[in-house]
PDB file of C-alpha atoms in Angstrom:
ATOM      1  CA  LYS A   8     199.469  91.759 164.682  1.00 61.00           C
ATOM      2  CA  ALA A   9     198.077  88.257 165.060  1.00 75.00           C
ATOM      3  CA  GLY A  10     196.745  86.593 161.949  1.00 93.00           C
ATOM      4  CA  VAL A  11     193.578  84.604 161.411  1.00 97.00           C
ATOM      5  CA  THR A  12     193.292  81.708 163.848  1.00 97.00           C
ATOM      6  CA  GLN A  13     191.294  78.600 163.123  1.00 98.00           C
ATOM      7  CA  THR A  14     190.635  75.778 165.544  1.00 97.00           C
ATOM      8  CA  PRO A  15     190.928  72.889 165.582  1.00 97.00           C
ATOM      9  CA  ARG A  16     193.532  72.220 162.886  1.00 97.00           C
ATOM     10  CA  TYR A  17     192.457  68.627 162.338  1.00 97.00           C
ATOM     11  CA  LEU A  18     189.252  66.720 162.980  1.00 97.00           C
ATOM     12  CA  ILE A  19     188.085  63.193 162.329  1.00 98.00           C
ATOM     13  CA  LYS A  20     184.351  62.607 162.538  1.00 98.00           C
ATOM     14  CA  THR A  21     181.945  59.813 161.708  1.00 98.00           C
ATOM     15  CA  ARG A  22     179.146  60.048 159.164  1.00 98.00           C
ATOM     16  CA  GLY A  23     176.005  61.459 160.699  1.00 98.00           C
ATOM     17  CA  GLN A  24     177.794  63.443 163.396  1.00 98.00           C
ATOM     18  CA  GLN A  25     177.960  67.186 163.517  1.00 98.00           C
ATOM     19  CA  VAL A  26     180.987  69.441 163.813  1.00 98.00           C
ATOM     20  CA  THR A  27     181.714  73.036 164.796  1.00 98.00           C
ATOM     21  CA  LEU A  28     184.734  74.922 163.515  1.00 98.00           C
ATOM     22  CA  SER A  29     185.983  78.210 164.916  1.00 98.00           C
ATOM     23  CA  CYS A  30     187.643  81.238 163.344  1.00 98.00           C
ATOM     24  CA  SER A  31     189.106  84.296 165.068  1.00 98.00           C
ATOM     25  CA  PRO A  32     189.751  87.082 162.543  1.00 97.00           C
ATOM     26  CA  ILE A  33     192.555  89.606 162.511  1.00 95.00           C
ATOM     27  CA  SER A  34     192.015  92.193 165.213  1.00 94.00           C
ATOM     28  CA  GLY A  35     189.814  94.990 163.873  1.00 92.00           C
ATOM     29  CA  HIS A  36     188.463  92.938 160.986  1.00 93.00           C
ATOM     30  CA  ARG A  37     184.689  92.623 160.969  1.00 93.00           C
ATOM     31  CA  SER A  38     184.095  90.387 157.964  1.00 92.00           C
ATOM     32  CA  VAL A  39     184.614  86.628 158.066  1.00 95.00           C
ATOM     33  CA  SER A  40     184.131  84.358 155.063  1.00 94.00           C
ATOM     34  CA  TRP A  41     184.196  80.585 155.010  1.00 97.00           C
ATOM     35  CA  TYR A  42     185.396  78.379 152.166  1.00 96.00           C
ATOM     36  CA  GLN A  43     185.550  74.672 151.477  1.00 97.00           C
ATOM     37  CA  GLN A  44     188.562  73.438 149.529  1.00 96.00           C
ATOM     38  CA  THR A  45     188.680  70.031 147.871  1.00 94.00           C
ATOM     39  CA  PRO A  46     191.021  68.752 145.151  1.00 89.00           C
ATOM     40  CA  GLY A  47     188.178  68.384 142.666  1.00 86.00           C
ATOM     41  CA  GLN A  48     186.205  71.573 143.265  1.00 89.00           C
ATOM     42  CA  GLY A  49     188.865  73.974 144.456  1.00 90.00           C
ATOM     43  CA  LEU A  50     187.927  76.793 146.818  1.00 94.00           C
ATOM     44  CA  GLN A  51     184.170  77.171 147.122  1.00 94.00           C
ATOM     45  CA  PHE A  52     182.464  80.013 148.953  1.00 93.00           C
ATOM     46  CA  LEU A  53     180.233  78.972 151.828  1.00 96.00           C
ATOM     47  CA  PHE A  54     179.091  82.222 153.455  1.00 94.00           C
ATOM     48  CA  GLU A  55     180.228  85.573 154.763  1.00 93.00           C
ATOM     49  CA  TYR A  56     179.397  87.301 158.019  1.00 94.00           C
ATOM     50  CA  PHE A  57     179.730  90.963 158.860  1.00 93.00           C
ATOM     51  CA  SER A  58     178.763  92.497 162.189  1.00 92.00           C
ATOM     52  CA  GLU A  59     177.008  89.301 163.271  1.00 95.00           C
ATOM     53  CA  THR A  60     174.864  89.162 160.105  1.00 95.00           C
ATOM     54  CA  GLN A  61     175.144  86.770 157.205  1.00 94.00           C
ATOM     55  CA  ARG A  62     175.589  88.972 154.134  1.00 90.00           C
ATOM     56  CA  ASN A  63     176.334  86.404 151.465  1.00 89.00           C
ATOM     57  CA  LYS A  64     175.751  82.721 151.005  1.00 92.00           C
ATOM     58  CA  GLY A  65     177.100  80.193 148.532  1.00 92.00           C
ATOM     59  CA  ASN A  66     175.395  77.167 147.063  1.00 93.00           C
ATOM     60  CA  PHE A  67     175.704  74.716 149.898  1.00 96.00           C
ATOM     61  CA  PRO A  68     172.925  72.717 151.586  1.00 97.00           C
ATOM     62  CA  GLY A  69     171.326  73.879 154.795  1.00 96.00           C
ATOM     63  CA  ARG A  70     173.458  71.405 156.758  1.00 98.00           C
ATOM     64  CA  PHE A  71     176.140  74.078 156.567  1.00 98.00           C
ATOM     65  CA  SER A  72     175.494  77.004 158.842  1.00 97.00           C
ATOM     66  CA  GLY A  73     177.419  79.648 160.634  1.00 97.00           C
ATOM     67  CA  ARG A  74     177.283  82.536 163.001  1.00 97.00           C
ATOM     68  CA  GLN A  75     179.347  85.466 164.117  1.00 97.00           C
ATOM     69  CA  PHE A  76     179.720  86.860 167.593  1.00 97.00           C
ATOM     70  CA  SER A  77     179.987  90.458 168.741  1.00 96.00           C
ATOM     71  CA  ASN A  78     183.796  90.148 168.936  1.00 95.00           C
ATOM     72  CA  SER A  79     183.797  89.113 165.229  1.00 95.00           C
ATOM     73  CA  ARG A  80     184.779  85.533 165.989  1.00 97.00           C
ATOM     74  CA  SER A  81     182.868  83.127 163.798  1.00 98.00           C
ATOM     75  CA  GLU A  82     181.807  79.523 163.968  1.00 98.00           C
ATOM     76  CA  MET A  83     180.768  77.180 161.220  1.00 98.00           C
ATOM     77  CA  ASN A  84     178.624  74.145 161.859  1.00 98.00           C
ATOM     78  CA  VAL A  85     178.042  71.128 159.655  1.00 98.00           C
ATOM     79  CA  SER A  86     175.290  68.748 160.705  1.00 96.00           C
ATOM     80  CA  THR A  87     174.665  65.176 159.591  1.00 97.00           C
ATOM     81  CA  LEU A  88     178.139  64.796 158.160  1.00 98.00           C
ATOM     82  CA  GLU A  89     178.624  62.999 154.858  1.00 98.00           C
ATOM     83  CA  LEU A  90     181.782  61.447 153.436  1.00 97.00           C
ATOM     84  CA  GLY A  91     181.816  64.187 150.797  1.00 96.00           C
ATOM     85  CA  ASP A  92     182.205  66.831 153.491  1.00 97.00           C
ATOM     86  CA  SER A  93     185.813  65.775 153.955  1.00 97.00           C
ATOM     87  CA  ALA A  94     187.770  68.860 152.990  1.00 97.00           C
ATOM     88  CA  LEU A  95     189.954  71.713 154.130  1.00 97.00           C
ATOM     89  CA  TYR A  96     187.754  74.433 155.602  1.00 98.00           C
ATOM     90  CA  LEU A  97     189.262  77.882 155.421  1.00 97.00           C
ATOM     91  CA  CYS A  98     188.146  81.111 156.890  1.00 97.00           C
ATOM     92  CA  ALA A  99     189.234  84.491 155.614  1.00 95.00           C
ATOM     93  CA  SER A 100     188.986  87.794 157.399  1.00 94.00           C
ATOM     94  CA  SER A 101     188.798  91.265 155.932  1.00 91.00           C
ATOM     95  CA  ALA A 102     188.349  94.698 157.361  1.00 88.00           C
ATOM     96  CA  THR A 103     184.920  95.466 155.999  1.00 79.00           C
ATOM     97  CA  GLY A 104     184.093  93.172 153.151  1.00 69.00           C
ATOM     98  CA  GLY A 105     182.897  95.089 150.126  1.00 72.00           C
ATOM     99  CA  ALA A 106     184.166  95.487 146.587  1.00 70.00           C
ATOM    100  CA  ARG A 107     187.825  96.189 147.338  1.00 75.00           C
ATOM    101  CA  THR A 108     188.173  93.915 150.309  1.00 80.00           C
ATOM    102  CA  GLU A 109     191.422  92.033 150.691  1.00 88.00           C
ATOM    103  CA  ALA A 110     190.904  88.739 152.441  1.00 90.00           C
ATOM    104  CA  PHE A 111     193.489  86.962 154.583  1.00 94.00           C
ATOM    105  CA  PHE A 112     193.216  83.273 155.302  1.00 96.00           C
ATOM    106  CA  GLY A 113     193.714  81.213 158.403  1.00 97.00           C
ATOM    107  CA  GLN A 114     195.605  77.920 158.349  1.00 96.00           C
ATOM    108  CA  GLY A 115     192.413  75.951 157.908  1.00 97.00           C
ATOM    109  CA  THR A 116     190.737  73.004 159.572  1.00 97.00           C
ATOM    110  CA  ARG A 117     191.245  69.657 157.882  1.00 97.00           C
ATOM    111  CA  LEU A 118     188.031  67.663 158.360  1.00 98.00           C
ATOM    112  CA  THR A 119     187.975  63.959 157.613  1.00 98.00           C
ATOM    113  CA  VAL A 120     184.637  62.143 157.690  1.00 98.00           C
ATOM    114  CA  VAL A 121     184.845  58.361 158.012  1.00 97.00           C
TER     115      VAL A 121
ATOM    116  CA  GLN B   3     180.895  78.775 131.766  1.00 65.00           C
ATOM    117  CA  LYS B   4     182.860  78.823 134.996  1.00 76.00           C
ATOM    118  CA  GLU B   5     182.989  82.154 136.768  1.00 90.00           C
ATOM    119  CA  VAL B   6     186.770  82.215 137.058  1.00 95.00           C
ATOM    120  CA  GLU B   7     188.857  80.042 134.775  1.00 95.00           C
ATOM    121  CA  GLN B   8     192.508  79.165 134.949  1.00 96.00           C
ATOM    122  CA  ASN B   9     194.645  76.597 133.210  1.00 91.00           C
ATOM    123  CA  SER B  10     195.358  73.941 135.825  1.00 90.00           C
ATOM    124  CA  GLY B  11     198.916  73.369 134.595  1.00 89.00           C
ATOM    125  CA  PRO B  12     201.440  72.350 135.601  1.00 95.00           C
ATOM    126  CA  LEU B  13     203.305  75.262 134.092  1.00 96.00           C
ATOM    127  CA  SER B  14     207.038  74.559 134.085  1.00 97.00           C
ATOM    128  CA  VAL B  15     209.380  77.545 133.868  1.00 97.00           C
ATOM    129  CA  PRO B  16     213.197  77.589 134.105  1.00 97.00           C
ATOM    130  CA  GLU B  17     214.710  79.388 137.064  1.00 97.00           C
ATOM    131  CA  GLY B  18     215.382  83.036 136.237  1.00 97.00           C
ATOM    132  CA  ALA B  19     212.749  83.181 133.475  1.00 98.00           C
ATOM    133  CA  ILE B  20     209.398  84.978 133.490  1.00 98.00           C
ATOM    134  CA  ALA B  21     206.361  82.959 134.563  1.00 98.00           C
ATOM    135  CA  SER B  22     203.069  84.095 133.065  1.00 97.00           C
ATOM    136  CA  LEU B  23     199.813  83.032 134.678  1.00 98.00           C
ATOM    137  CA  ASN B  24     196.442  83.797 133.137  1.00 97.00           C
ATOM    138  CA  CYS B  25     192.852  83.994 134.289  1.00 97.00           C
ATOM    139  CA  THR B  26     189.532  84.858 132.673  1.00 97.00           C
ATOM    140  CA  TYR B  27     186.286  85.731 134.393  1.00 96.00           C
ATOM    141  CA  SER B  28     182.702  85.713 133.225  1.00 94.00           C
ATOM    142  CA  ASP B  29     180.947  88.514 135.129  1.00 91.00           C
ATOM    143  CA  ARG B  30     181.562  91.953 133.609  1.00 90.00           C
ATOM    144  CA  GLY B  31     180.375  93.523 136.841  1.00 87.00           C
ATOM    145  CA  SER B  32     183.366  92.163 138.760  1.00 88.00           C
ATOM    146  CA  GLN B  33     185.210  94.989 140.438  1.00 87.00           C
ATOM    147  CA  SER B  34     188.260  93.630 142.189  1.00 93.00           C
ATOM    148  CA  PHE B  35     190.802  91.008 141.275  1.00 96.00           C
ATOM    149  CA  PHE B  36     193.319  89.137 143.362  1.00 96.00           C
ATOM    150  CA  TRP B  37     196.149  86.662 143.070  1.00 98.00           C
ATOM    151  CA  TYR B  38     196.843  84.232 145.876  1.00 98.00           C
ATOM    152  CA  ARG B  39     199.706  81.794 146.212  1.00 98.00           C
ATOM    153  CA  GLN B  40     199.149  78.452 147.918  1.00 97.00           C
ATOM    154  CA  TYR B  41     201.935  76.087 148.837  1.00 96.00           C
ATOM    155  CA  SER B  42     201.070  72.430 149.197  1.00 93.00           C
ATOM    156  CA  GLY B  43     199.411  71.774 152.539  1.00 90.00           C
ATOM    157  CA  LYS B  44     199.194  75.487 153.364  1.00 93.00           C
ATOM    158  CA  SER B  45     196.483  78.113 153.144  1.00 95.00           C
ATOM    159  CA  PRO B  46     196.280  80.727 150.362  1.00 96.00           C
ATOM    160  CA  GLU B  47     198.400  83.847 150.772  1.00 96.00           C
ATOM    161  CA  LEU B  48     197.430  87.135 149.112  1.00 96.00           C
ATOM    162  CA  ILE B  49     200.202  88.405 146.829  1.00 96.00           C
ATOM    163  CA  MET B  50     198.532  90.996 144.576  1.00 95.00           C
ATOM    164  CA  SER B  51     195.306  92.908 144.209  1.00 95.00           C
ATOM    165  CA  ILE B  52     194.295  95.023 141.211  1.00 96.00           C
ATOM    166  CA  TYR B  53     191.233  97.166 140.623  1.00 93.00           C
ATOM    167  CA  SER B  54     191.875  99.242 137.490  1.00 93.00           C
ATOM    168  CA  ASN B  55     192.817  98.410 133.922  1.00 95.00           C
ATOM    169  CA  GLY B  56     196.541  98.259 133.299  1.00 95.00           C
ATOM    170  CA  ASP B  57     199.548  96.974 135.170  1.00 96.00           C
ATOM    171  CA  LYS B  58     200.409  96.956 138.855  1.00 97.00           C
ATOM    172  CA  GLU B  59     203.921  96.053 139.934  1.00 97.00           C
ATOM    173  CA  ASP B  60     205.142  94.849 143.324  1.00 96.00           C
ATOM    174  CA  GLY B  61     208.708  93.614 143.406  1.00 97.00           C
ATOM    175  CA  ARG B  62     209.070  90.662 141.047  1.00 97.00           C
ATOM    176  CA  PHE B  63     205.295  90.444 140.561  1.00 98.00           C
ATOM    177  CA  THR B  64     203.199  92.321 138.002  1.00 98.00           C
ATOM    178  CA  ALA B  65     199.426  91.981 137.798  1.00 98.00           C
ATOM    179  CA  GLN B  66     197.691  92.967 134.574  1.00 98.00           C
ATOM    180  CA  LEU B  67     193.996  93.662 134.167  1.00 97.00           C
ATOM    181  CA  ASN B  68     191.983  94.042 130.978  1.00 96.00           C
ATOM    182  CA  LYS B  69     188.317  94.488 131.839  1.00 94.00           C
ATOM    183  CA  ALA B  70     187.212  94.695 128.199  1.00 94.00           C
ATOM    184  CA  SER B  71     188.642  91.224 127.578  1.00 95.00           C
ATOM    185  CA  GLN B  72     187.739  90.020 131.094  1.00 96.00           C
ATOM    186  CA  TYR B  73     191.296  88.909 131.567  1.00 95.00           C
ATOM    187  CA  VAL B  74     193.712  89.044 134.490  1.00 97.00           C
ATOM    188  CA  SER B  75     197.307  87.896 134.460  1.00 98.00           C
ATOM    189  CA  LEU B  76     200.241  87.611 136.823  1.00 98.00           C
ATOM    190  CA  LEU B  77     203.843  87.848 135.705  1.00 98.00           C
ATOM    191  CA  ILE B  78     206.641  86.631 137.942  1.00 98.00           C
ATOM    192  CA  ARG B  79     210.060  87.897 136.902  1.00 98.00           C
ATOM    193  CA  ASP B  80     213.339  86.173 137.758  1.00 98.00           C
ATOM    194  CA  SER B  81     211.448  83.035 138.850  1.00 98.00           C
ATOM    195  CA  GLN B  82     212.855  81.226 141.854  1.00 97.00           C
ATOM    196  CA  PRO B  83     212.335  77.633 143.024  1.00 96.00           C
ATOM    197  CA  SER B  84     210.475  79.085 146.010  1.00 97.00           C
ATOM    198  CA  ASP B  85     207.848  80.393 143.567  1.00 98.00           C
ATOM    199  CA  SER B  86     206.758  76.806 142.889  1.00 98.00           C
ATOM    200  CA  ALA B  87     203.188  76.725 144.174  1.00 98.00           C
ATOM    201  CA  THR B  88     199.565  76.875 143.034  1.00 97.00           C
ATOM    202  CA  TYR B  89     198.437  80.360 142.049  1.00 98.00           C
ATOM    203  CA  LEU B  90     194.776  81.175 142.577  1.00 97.00           C
ATOM    204  CA  CYS B  91     193.009  83.929 140.686  1.00 97.00           C
ATOM    205  CA  ALA B  92     190.086  85.461 142.586  1.00 95.00           C
ATOM    206  CA  VAL B  93     187.370  87.910 141.620  1.00 93.00           C
ATOM    207  CA  ASN B  94     185.086  89.979 143.833  1.00 89.00           C
ATOM    208  CA  ARG B  95     181.541  89.599 142.532  1.00 81.00           C
ATOM    209  CA  ASP B  96     178.719  91.114 144.574  1.00 78.00           C
ATOM    210  CA  ASP B  97     180.986  91.266 147.615  1.00 79.00           C
ATOM    211  CA  LYS B  98     181.787  87.571 147.354  1.00 84.00           C
ATOM    212  CA  ILE B  99     185.303  86.524 146.460  1.00 88.00           C
ATOM    213  CA  ILE B 100     185.131  83.730 143.884  1.00 91.00           C
ATOM    214  CA  PHE B 101     188.220  81.657 143.169  1.00 94.00           C
ATOM    215  CA  GLY B 102     189.490  79.836 140.147  1.00 95.00           C
ATOM    216  CA  LYS B 103     190.824  76.327 140.651  1.00 94.00           C
ATOM    217  CA  GLY B 104     194.392  77.502 140.372  1.00 96.00           C
ATOM    218  CA  THR B 105     197.436  76.973 138.173  1.00 97.00           C
ATOM    219  CA  ARG B 106     200.283  74.812 139.432  1.00 97.00           C
ATOM    220  CA  LEU B 107     203.612  76.483 138.743  1.00 98.00           C
ATOM    221  CA  HIS B 108     206.855  74.528 138.804  1.00 97.00           C
ATOM    222  CA  ILE B 109     210.143  76.389 138.614  1.00 97.00           C
ATOM    223  CA  LEU B 110     212.891  74.204 137.193  1.00 96.00           C
ATOM    224  CA  PRO B 111     216.306  74.703 138.919  1.00 91.00           C
TER     225      PRO B 111
END
C-alpha cells in the first residue's frame, strides 16, 4: 500500500510570491491534515480536510489556505510569502479523522523563502 | 501553559538501558494520545497510540497513560543506537492532533 505522497520535496521561492503544495493520502484515507514544522515552534497544526470540507483550522493567517478534491488529494496554498514561512510542511492522512484517528505523515515539502 | 509539554532534552541513555520519555497535556478532554519518532531530516513516524488509562506494550515500547495526572510516557527497553531520534508526544483534542516540541533521545553505544 502506497504511503502519503507530497510534492514537490523542495521549493525555493522569493518573498511576495505564492506557492502550492500537494498531498496524496494513503488510498482509502479521507482525512488530510497539514502541519508546519520549524525548529523554534515545532509541529503546528494548519488545517484538516475531510470529504472536501475543512473541518478544523489552526491559528495561522489567511495567507494559508487549502482545499481537498473528490479523490481526497489535498493542496495547500501560501500567498504573499514571508521569510518566516520557511519551514518543513507536512501532511498527514488518516482514515476518518475523529478522536481515535491515527495519522501517517508524508515526507514533507521543504520550503525556503529568500 | 502549553497544550502538550515535553522536556526538549537531549536525554542520553546507555545502550541496553531503559529510556523513559515523558509528556504532560493541559486539556482534560483529550481522548487519544500518540508517540511519534522523527529522525533528523525525516518525517514523523507513528510508533504507539494509547486511549485508555494504563500501559500498552508493543515490542520494546510501552506507552503509559494517566488521565487523572494528565501524563503520558513512553518507555523504550533494551535501547539501541537506532533509537536515537526526537520523540514527539501528540494529543487528539477536538479532532485536531496537537504535538509537543519533542524530546531528543541519544543512545550512547
